[in-house]
Amino acid sequence: MSEETLSPEQLVQIDYTPSKKNWLDPTVEFRKGTYCYSGVAKHVKYLDLPNPREWQPTDSDWKLPPDWKQIILDGMKERLEKYRSFRLFMDICVRCGACADKCHFYVGSGDPKNMPVMRAELLRSVYRRYFTAAGKLGKLAGARDLDEGVLKEWFYYFYQCTECRRCSVFCPYGIDTAEITMIGRELLNLVGCNINWVIEPVSNCFRTGNHLGIQPHGFKDSMEFAAEDLEEITGIKIEPPINKKGAEILFIIPSADYFASPHYYTLLGYMLLFKEIGLDYTFSAFAGEGGNFGLFTSHEMIKRLNAKIYEEAKRLGVKWILGGECGHMWRVMHQYMDTMNGPADFLEEPVSPLTGTRFENALSTKMVHICEFTADLIKNNKLKIDASRNNHRKVTFHDSCNPARALGLFEEPRYILRKACNYFYEMPENTIREQTFCCGAGAGLGTDENLEMRMRGGFPRANAVKYVHDKYGVNLLSCICAIDKATLPTLMDYWVPGVEVGGVHELLANALVIEGERERTTDLRGDEMEQSGAETTDA
């Protein structure tokens, strides 16, 4: 943390007093720590996106195209005709305020324009002005002209939304504010207003198959290095299959699993599990990224990025697809994949080769979540687990936004954790499952220059962790999202020191008793662990 960063005691002094400034005034201050840097021109150009140039949000001149206003309005018109939900969401909000205090950015900042209803109103006011009779006749019902001030306001607030959809859970009309943010960002991209933490990963993914820009030989080296680590820890030799034609299952993971920490320990967990059960699977260097940053750019970009998964499944001749611990990957898979990239009629219905369980929920996409797969193994007594090996961990679980609210994956990860850990504790009920709070740094906002807003947005989640940390001594926050694993450690260091972050399959692998393993004295991180053979208990 830099010297300029506010202390937690300072940051928690949040003023919820309504602003005296008229909400129609679009003026915003791009203050250090509250915005993300712009997309670098070479990445914008590589993706063939409009208006690549060097600029920053703090510049007075954003170097917009001469006809930028017409481009935006034409883009809005096209999307109103293409997406019925967009027009519906623009028309039906009654400003009841049910969503107002549900956004982590509003709770953490006190800025009324971070209320979901108000953030949507920034776009809705322009819709009214140009696409409704009342707005065209006069500036009635909150209609606003589109000018550069409004455009900059859009950029500021649509990149202070993580598309977590918590607000939508409470909306009596079912308005999906994340869809509004997605449209807002699409319109900004039409004139070249984007952020680099989204554009660069997308560019890298097209070039090398993953968001981090790792070349195929680097991917192979990372997997082999992980196998060597596992052999040193467990004595078990593993040869990770890569681009293996004719494998039964294609396994897709986020690239952070083979490059970043603490994600890496989750990768070790997958590999150890698959070795123990003898799974016939393969990784892919081409489809080496399940995460889809297109979700934060445009619907078209979602489709372009996601296409490689089905392409690789077809090339390798697998039967079905298994997906790892990732967040936005699963909103795309569950809610967009079938219509955008399907039908996947060249694949078979997913059936566990160990238990015979038919994953009928994945009949359409042919893609199963790793937690569903593993929970089924445990339920059918296919794994030997010694939960006492995790006795040095007191664990809670963060429902990652997209697997929770987009996939409905609530119980499977908890089932695994309760079997693999003797000490598991839930955070308060209104902060988990459907009502889970976001990490505060998803949707491309997990950048260092955006640190203050990350800490503000993550405050509600951190506050719930602090509750179980203080009450039960929780020292590990488990989750199933690559972005969470990247951003929550900083959040914990800031708000709840002493709490580490890890994956579900990391903890499973710690507890997994493997045939032929050497005596285990440390967990996957090298920390000493107990071996009392205690049975699992639910807390």
CSV table of C-alpha atoms in Angstrom, one decimal, residues 130-476:
chain,number,residue,atom,x,y,z
A,130,TYR,CA,-33.5,10.5,-27.7
A,131,PHE,CA,-35.8,7.5,-27.8
A,132,THR,CA,-39.0,8.5,-25.9
A,133,ALA,CA,-41.7,10.9,-27.0
A,134,ALA,CA,-41.6,12.9,-23.7
A,135,GLY,CA,-37.8,13.3,-23.9
A,136,LYS,CA,-37.9,14.4,-27.6
A,137,LEU,CA,-40.5,17.1,-26.9
A,138,GLY,CA,-38.7,18.5,-23.9
A,139,LYS,CA,-36.4,17.5,-21.2
A,140,LEU,CA,-39.1,15.8,-19.2
A,141,ALA,CA,-38.8,13.0,-16.6
A,142,GLY,CA,-35.0,13.3,-16.2
A,143,ALA,CA,-34.1,13.4,-19.9
A,144,ARG,CA,-30.5,14.6,-20.6
A,145,ASP,CA,-28.6,15.6,-23.7
A,146,LEU,CA,-25.6,13.4,-24.5
A,147,ASP,CA,-22.4,15.5,-24.2
A,148,GLU,CA,-18.8,14.9,-23.3
A,149,GLY,CA,-19.6,15.4,-19.6
A,150,VAL,CA,-22.2,12.6,-19.7
A,151,LEU,CA,-19.8,10.3,-21.6
A,152,LYS,CA,-17.1,10.8,-18.9
A,153,GLU,CA,-19.6,10.2,-16.2
A,154,TRP,CA,-20.6,6.9,-17.9
A,155,PHE,CA,-17.0,5.9,-18.0
A,156,TYR,CA,-16.4,6.7,-14.3
A,157,TYR,CA,-19.5,4.8,-13.0
A,158,PHE,CA,-19.8,1.9,-15.4
A,159,TYR,CA,-16.2,1.1,-14.4
A,160,GLN,CA,-17.3,1.2,-10.8
A,161,CYS,CA,-19.6,-1.7,-11.3
A,162,THR,CA,-18.4,-5.3,-11.1
A,163,GLU,CA,-21.5,-6.7,-12.8
A,164,CYS,CA,-22.0,-8.9,-9.7
A,165,ARG,CA,-25.8,-8.7,-9.9
A,166,ARG,CA,-26.4,-8.6,-6.2
A,167,CYS,CA,-28.8,-5.7,-6.8
A,168,SER,CA,-30.8,-7.7,-9.2
A,169,VAL,CA,-31.6,-10.3,-6.4
A,170,PHE,CA,-33.6,-7.5,-4.6
A,171,CYS,CA,-35.2,-5.8,-7.6
A,172,PRO,CA,-39.0,-6.5,-7.6
A,173,TYR,CA,-39.1,-6.1,-11.4
A,174,GLY,CA,-36.1,-8.4,-12.1
A,175,ILE,CA,-34.0,-5.7,-13.7
A,176,ASP,CA,-30.5,-7.0,-14.3
A,177,THR,CA,-28.2,-4.0,-13.7
A,178,ALA,CA,-25.2,-6.0,-14.9
A,179,GLU,CA,-26.8,-6.1,-18.4
A,180,ILE,CA,-27.2,-2.3,-18.2
A,181,THR,CA,-23.5,-1.9,-17.3
A,182,MET,CA,-22.6,-4.3,-20.2
A,183,ILE,CA,-24.5,-2.1,-22.6
A,184,GLY,CA,-23.0,1.0,-21.2
A,185,ARG,CA,-19.5,-0.4,-21.7
A,186,GLU,CA,-20.3,-1.6,-25.2
A,187,LEU,CA,-21.4,1.9,-26.1
A,188,LEU,CA,-18.2,3.4,-24.6
A,189,ASN,CA,-16.1,0.9,-26.6
A,190,LEU,CA,-17.7,2.1,-29.8
A,191,VAL,CA,-15.8,5.4,-29.4
A,192,GLY,CA,-12.6,3.8,-28.0
A,193,CYS,CA,-13.3,4.4,-24.3
A,194,ASN,CA,-12.2,1.3,-22.5
A,195,ILE,CA,-9.8,0.2,-19.7
A,196,ASN,CA,-6.5,-1.7,-20.1
A,197,TRP,CA,-7.2,-4.3,-17.4
A,198,VAL,CA,-9.9,-5.6,-19.8
A,199,ILE,CA,-8.5,-4.9,-23.2
A,200,GLU,CA,-5.1,-6.3,-22.7
A,201,PRO,CA,-6.3,-9.7,-21.3
A,202,VAL,CA,-8.7,-10.0,-24.2
A,203,SER,CA,-5.9,-9.1,-26.7
A,204,ASN,CA,-3.6,-11.7,-25.0
A,205,CYS,CA,-6.3,-14.3,-25.2
A,206,PHE,CA,-6.6,-14.0,-28.9
A,207,ARG,CA,-2.9,-14.0,-29.4
A,208,THR,CA,-1.8,-16.9,-27.1
A,209,GLY,CA,-5.0,-18.5,-25.9
A,210,ASN,CA,-5.0,-17.1,-22.4
A,211,HIS,CA,-5.3,-13.7,-20.6
A,212,LEU,CA,-1.8,-13.6,-19.3
A,213,GLY,CA,-0.1,-13.9,-22.7
A,214,ILE,CA,1.6,-17.1,-21.9
A,215,GLN,CA,3.0,-18.9,-24.9
A,216,PRO,CA,2.2,-22.7,-25.5
A,217,HIS,CA,5.7,-23.7,-24.4
A,218,GLY,CA,5.3,-21.6,-21.3
A,219,PHE,CA,2.0,-23.3,-20.6
A,220,LYS,CA,3.7,-26.7,-20.9
A,221,ASP,CA,6.6,-25.7,-18.7
A,222,SER,CA,4.1,-24.4,-16.0
A,223,MET,CA,2.2,-27.7,-16.0
A,224,GLU,CA,5.4,-29.8,-15.8
A,225,PHE,CA,6.7,-27.6,-13.0
A,226,ALA,CA,3.5,-28.2,-11.1
A,227,ALA,CA,3.9,-31.9,-11.5
A,228,GLU,CA,7.4,-31.7,-10.1
A,229,ASP,CA,6.1,-29.8,-7.1
A,230,LEU,CA,3.5,-32.4,-6.4
A,231,GLU,CA,6.0,-35.2,-6.7
A,232,GLU,CA,8.2,-33.4,-4.1
A,233,ILE,CA,5.3,-32.9,-1.7
A,234,THR,CA,3.6,-36.3,-2.1
A,235,GLY,CA,6.0,-38.7,-3.8
A,236,ILE,CA,3.4,-39.2,-6.6
A,237,LYS,CA,4.7,-38.8,-10.1
A,238,ILE,CA,2.2,-37.1,-12.5
A,239,GLU,CA,2.5,-36.5,-16.2
A,240,PRO,CA,0.0,-33.7,-17.0
A,241,PRO,CA,-1.7,-34.4,-20.4
A,242,ILE,CA,-1.7,-31.5,-22.8
A,243,ASN,CA,-3.5,-31.4,-26.2
A,244,LYS,CA,-4.2,-35.2,-25.9
A,245,LYS,CA,-6.4,-36.3,-28.7
A,246,GLY,CA,-9.1,-38.8,-27.9
A,247,ALA,CA,-9.2,-38.0,-24.2
A,248,GLU,CA,-12.6,-38.5,-22.6
A,249,ILE,CA,-12.7,-35.0,-21.0
A,250,LEU,CA,-11.3,-31.6,-21.9
A,251,PHE,CA,-10.5,-29.7,-18.7
A,252,ILE,CA,-10.7,-25.9,-18.9
A,253,ILE,CA,-9.2,-23.7,-16.2
A,254,PRO,CA,-8.5,-20.0,-15.7
A,255,SER,CA,-4.9,-19.1,-16.7
A,256,ALA,CA,-4.2,-17.7,-13.3
A,257,ASP,CA,-4.2,-21.3,-12.0
A,258,TYR,CA,-0.9,-22.0,-13.7
A,259,PHE,CA,0.7,-18.7,-13.2
A,260,ALA,CA,-0.5,-16.9,-10.1
A,261,SER,CA,-0.7,-17.4,-6.3
A,262,PRO,CA,-2.8,-18.7,-4.5
A,263,HIS,CA,-4.5,-20.0,-7.6
A,264,TYR,CA,-1.5,-22.4,-8.2
A,265,TYR,CA,-2.4,-24.5,-5.2
A,266,THR,CA,-5.8,-25.1,-6.7
A,267,LEU,CA,-4.1,-26.4,-9.9
A,268,LEU,CA,-2.0,-28.8,-7.7
A,269,GLY,CA,-5.3,-29.9,-6.2
A,270,TYR,CA,-6.9,-30.7,-9.5
A,271,MET,CA,-3.9,-32.7,-10.7
A,272,LEU,CA,-3.6,-34.7,-7.6
A,273,LEU,CA,-7.4,-35.5,-7.6
A,274,PHE,CA,-7.3,-36.6,-11.3
A,275,LYS,CA,-4.2,-38.8,-10.7
A,276,GLU,CA,-5.9,-40.5,-7.8
A,277,ILE,CA,-9.1,-41.3,-9.7
A,278,GLY,CA,-7.3,-42.1,-13.0
A,279,LEU,CA,-9.3,-39.6,-15.0
A,280,ASP,CA,-8.9,-39.7,-18.8
A,281,TYR,CA,-8.6,-35.9,-19.4
A,282,THR,CA,-6.5,-33.3,-21.2
A,283,PHE,CA,-5.5,-29.7,-20.8
A,284,SER,CA,-5.3,-27.5,-23.9
A,285,ALA,CA,-2.7,-24.9,-24.7
A,286,PHE,CA,-5.1,-23.3,-27.2
A,287,ALA,CA,-8.1,-23.2,-24.9
A,288,GLY,CA,-5.9,-22.5,-21.9
A,289,GLU,CA,-8.3,-19.9,-20.5
A,290,GLY,CA,-11.8,-20.4,-19.2
A,291,GLY,CA,-12.2,-16.8,-18.0
A,292,ASN,CA,-13.9,-14.6,-20.5
A,293,PHE,CA,-13.1,-10.9,-20.2
A,294,GLY,CA,-15.4,-10.3,-23.2
A,295,LEU,CA,-18.2,-10.2,-20.6
A,296,PHE,CA,-16.7,-6.8,-19.6
A,297,THR,CA,-16.4,-5.5,-23.1
A,298,SER,CA,-19.3,-6.6,-25.4
A,299,HIS,CA,-21.6,-9.5,-26.2
A,300,GLU,CA,-19.7,-10.0,-29.5
A,301,MET,CA,-16.4,-10.3,-27.6
A,302,ILE,CA,-17.9,-12.9,-25.3
A,303,LYS,CA,-18.8,-15.0,-28.3
A,304,ARG,CA,-15.4,-14.5,-30.0
A,305,LEU,CA,-13.4,-15.5,-26.9
A,306,ASN,CA,-15.7,-18.5,-25.9
A,307,ALA,CA,-15.6,-20.0,-29.3
A,308,LYS,CA,-12.1,-21.6,-28.8
A,309,ILE,CA,-13.5,-24.0,-26.1
A,310,TYR,CA,-15.9,-25.8,-28.5
A,311,GLU,CA,-13.3,-25.6,-31.3
A,312,GLU,CA,-10.7,-27.3,-29.2
A,313,ALA,CA,-13.2,-29.9,-27.9
A,314,LYS,CA,-14.1,-30.8,-31.5
A,315,ARG,CA,-10.4,-30.9,-32.6
A,316,LEU,CA,-9.3,-33.1,-29.7
A,317,GLY,CA,-12.4,-35.4,-30.0
A,318,VAL,CA,-13.4,-35.4,-26.4
A,319,LYS,CA,-16.8,-36.6,-25.1
A,320,TRP,CA,-17.5,-33.6,-22.8
A,321,ILE,CA,-16.0,-30.7,-20.9
A,322,LEU,CA,-15.1,-30.1,-17.3
A,323,GLY,CA,-14.5,-26.6,-16.0
A,324,GLY,CA,-12.4,-25.4,-13.1
A,325,GLU,CA,-12.7,-22.9,-10.3
A,326,CYS,CA,-13.5,-19.6,-12.1
A,327,GLY,CA,-16.1,-16.9,-11.8
A,328,HIS,CA,-17.2,-15.0,-14.9
A,329,MET,CA,-16.3,-18.1,-16.9
A,330,TRP,CA,-19.3,-19.7,-15.4
A,331,ARG,CA,-21.8,-16.9,-16.1
A,332,VAL,CA,-20.7,-17.2,-19.8
A,333,MET,CA,-20.9,-21.0,-19.8
A,334,HIS,CA,-24.3,-21.2,-18.1
A,335,GLN,CA,-26.1,-18.2,-19.5
A,336,TYR,CA,-24.6,-17.5,-22.9
A,337,MET,CA,-22.6,-20.4,-24.3
A,338,ASP,CA,-25.4,-22.5,-25.7
A,339,THR,CA,-27.0,-19.7,-27.7
A,340,MET,CA,-23.8,-17.9,-28.6
A,341,ASN,CA,-21.5,-20.8,-29.5
A,342,GLY,CA,-23.7,-23.9,-29.6
A,343,PRO,CA,-25.3,-26.2,-30.1
A,344,ALA,CA,-22.6,-28.6,-28.9
A,345,ASP,CA,-24.3,-31.5,-30.6
A,346,PHE,CA,-20.9,-33.1,-31.5
A,347,LEU,CA,-20.4,-33.8,-27.7
A,348,GLU,CA,-22.0,-36.3,-25.5
A,349,GLU,CA,-24.1,-35.9,-22.4
A,350,PRO,CA,-21.6,-35.5,-19.5
A,351,VAL,CA,-21.5,-38.7,-17.4
A,352,SER,CA,-19.0,-39.3,-14.6
A,353,PRO,CA,-16.7,-42.2,-15.6
A,354,LEU,CA,-16.3,-43.0,-11.9
A,355,THR,CA,-19.9,-43.0,-10.6
A,356,GLY,CA,-22.1,-43.1,-13.6
A,357,THR,CA,-23.9,-39.9,-12.5
A,358,ARG,CA,-25.5,-38.1,-15.5
A,359,PHE,CA,-25.1,-34.4,-15.2
A,360,GLU,CA,-28.4,-33.5,-16.8
A,361,ASN,CA,-28.1,-29.8,-15.9
A,362,ALA,CA,-25.2,-29.7,-18.4
A,363,LEU,CA,-27.1,-31.5,-21.2
A,364,SER,CA,-27.2,-28.4,-23.3
A,365,THR,CA,-23.7,-26.9,-22.9
A,366,LYS,CA,-21.9,-30.3,-22.2
A,367,MET,CA,-19.8,-28.6,-19.6
A,368,VAL,CA,-19.7,-29.5,-15.9
A,369,HIS,CA,-18.4,-27.5,-12.9
A,370,ILE,CA,-15.5,-29.2,-11.0
A,371,CYS,CA,-17.3,-28.8,-7.7
A,372,GLU,CA,-20.3,-30.7,-9.0
A,373,PHE,CA,-18.0,-33.4,-10.3
A,374,THR,CA,-16.0,-33.7,-7.0
A,375,ALA,CA,-19.0,-33.5,-4.7
A,376,ASP,CA,-20.4,-36.5,-6.7
A,377,LEU,CA,-17.2,-38.4,-6.2
A,378,ILE,CA,-17.3,-37.8,-2.4
A,379,LYS,CA,-21.0,-38.7,-2.1
A,380,ASN,CA,-20.4,-42.0,-3.9
A,381,ASN,CA,-17.4,-42.8,-1.6
A,382,LYS,CA,-14.8,-42.7,-4.4
A,383,LEU,CA,-12.3,-40.7,-2.3
A,384,LYS,CA,-10.5,-41.3,0.9
A,385,ILE,CA,-10.3,-38.1,3.0
A,386,ASP,CA,-8.5,-37.2,6.2
A,387,ALA,CA,-10.0,-33.9,7.3
A,388,SER,CA,-7.5,-33.5,10.2
A,389,ARG,CA,-4.9,-32.6,7.6
A,390,ASN,CA,-6.6,-29.2,7.4
A,391,ASN,CA,-6.9,-28.8,11.2
A,392,HIS,CA,-4.5,-25.9,10.9
A,393,ARG,CA,-7.1,-24.1,8.8
A,394,LYS,CA,-10.3,-22.5,10.1
A,395,VAL,CA,-12.2,-22.0,7.0
A,396,THR,CA,-15.1,-19.9,5.7
A,397,PHE,CA,-16.5,-19.8,2.2
A,398,HIS,CA,-17.0,-16.8,-0.1
A,399,ASP,CA,-19.8,-17.4,-2.7
A,400,SER,CA,-18.1,-16.0,-5.8
A,401,CYS,CA,-20.8,-13.9,-7.6
A,402,ASN,CA,-21.1,-15.6,-10.9
A,403,PRO,CA,-21.0,-19.3,-9.8
A,404,ALA,CA,-23.5,-18.3,-7.1
A,405,ARG,CA,-26.0,-15.9,-8.8
A,406,ALA,CA,-25.5,-17.1,-12.4
A,407,LEU,CA,-25.0,-20.8,-11.9
A,408,GLY,CA,-26.8,-21.4,-8.6
A,409,LEU,CA,-23.7,-23.3,-7.2
A,410,PHE,CA,-24.3,-23.0,-3.5
A,411,GLU,CA,-24.1,-26.4,-1.8
A,412,GLU,CA,-21.5,-28.4,-3.7
A,413,PRO,CA,-18.4,-26.4,-2.7
A,414,ARG,CA,-19.7,-26.4,0.9
A,415,TYR,CA,-20.2,-30.1,0.8
A,416,ILE,CA,-16.6,-30.6,-0.3
A,417,LEU,CA,-15.3,-28.2,2.4
A,418,ARG,CA,-17.2,-29.8,5.2
A,419,LYS,CA,-15.8,-33.2,4.2
A,420,ALA,CA,-12.3,-31.9,3.8
A,421,CYS,CA,-12.1,-29.6,6.8
A,422,ASN,CA,-13.0,-30.1,10.5
A,423,TYR,CA,-13.4,-26.4,11.1
A,424,PHE,CA,-15.8,-24.7,8.7
A,425,TYR,CA,-17.8,-21.6,9.6
A,426,GLU,CA,-20.4,-19.6,7.7
A,427,MET,CA,-20.4,-15.9,7.4
A,428,PRO,CA,-23.7,-14.0,8.2
A,429,GLU,CA,-26.7,-15.3,6.2
A,430,ASN,CA,-27.3,-12.0,4.4
A,431,THR,CA,-23.8,-12.0,3.0
A,432,ILE,CA,-23.6,-15.4,1.4
A,433,ARG,CA,-25.4,-17.6,-1.2
A,434,GLU,CA,-27.7,-15.5,-3.4
A,435,GLN,CA,-27.0,-12.4,-1.3
A,436,THR,CA,-23.2,-12.8,-1.4
A,437,PHE,CA,-21.1,-9.7,-1.5
A,438,CYS,CA,-18.7,-9.1,-4.3
A,439,CYS,CA,-14.9,-9.0,-3.9
A,440,GLY,CA,-15.1,-5.4,-5.1
A,441,ALA,CA,-12.6,-5.9,-8.0
A,442,GLY,CA,-14.2,-8.1,-10.6
A,443,ALA,CA,-15.2,-7.0,-14.2
A,444,GLY,CA,-11.7,-5.8,-14.9
A,445,LEU,CA,-11.5,-3.5,-11.9
A,446,GLY,CA,-8.7,-5.4,-10.0
A,447,THR,CA,-6.0,-3.0,-10.9
A,448,ASP,CA,-3.5,-1.2,-8.6
A,449,GLU,CA,-4.4,2.2,-9.8
A,450,ASN,CA,-8.0,1.6,-8.7
A,451,LEU,CA,-6.9,0.5,-5.2
A,452,GLU,CA,-9.1,2.9,-3.2
A,453,MET,CA,-12.3,1.8,-5.0
A,454,ARG,CA,-11.3,-1.8,-4.6
A,455,MET,CA,-10.9,-1.4,-0.9
A,456,ARG,CA,-14.2,0.5,-0.6
A,457,GLY,CA,-16.1,-2.0,-2.8
A,458,GLY,CA,-14.7,-4.9,-1.0
A,459,PHE,CA,-15.5,-3.5,2.5
A,460,PRO,CA,-18.8,-5.3,2.9
A,461,ARG,CA,-17.3,-8.7,2.1
A,462,ALA,CA,-14.3,-8.0,4.4
A,463,ASN,CA,-16.6,-7.0,7.2
A,464,ALA,CA,-18.4,-10.3,7.0
A,465,VAL,CA,-15.0,-12.2,7.0
A,466,LYS,CA,-14.0,-10.1,10.0
A,467,TYR,CA,-17.1,-11.3,11.9
A,468,VAL,CA,-16.1,-15.0,11.6
A,469,HIS,CA,-12.4,-14.2,12.1
A,470,ASP,CA,-13.1,-12.5,15.4
A,471,LYS,CA,-15.8,-15.0,16.5
A,472,TYR,CA,-14.3,-18.3,15.4
A,473,GLY,CA,-10.6,-17.6,14.5
A,474,VAL,CA,-11.2,-18.1,10.8
A,475,ASN,CA,-7.8,-17.9,9.0
A,476,LEU,CA,-8.6,-19.0,5.5
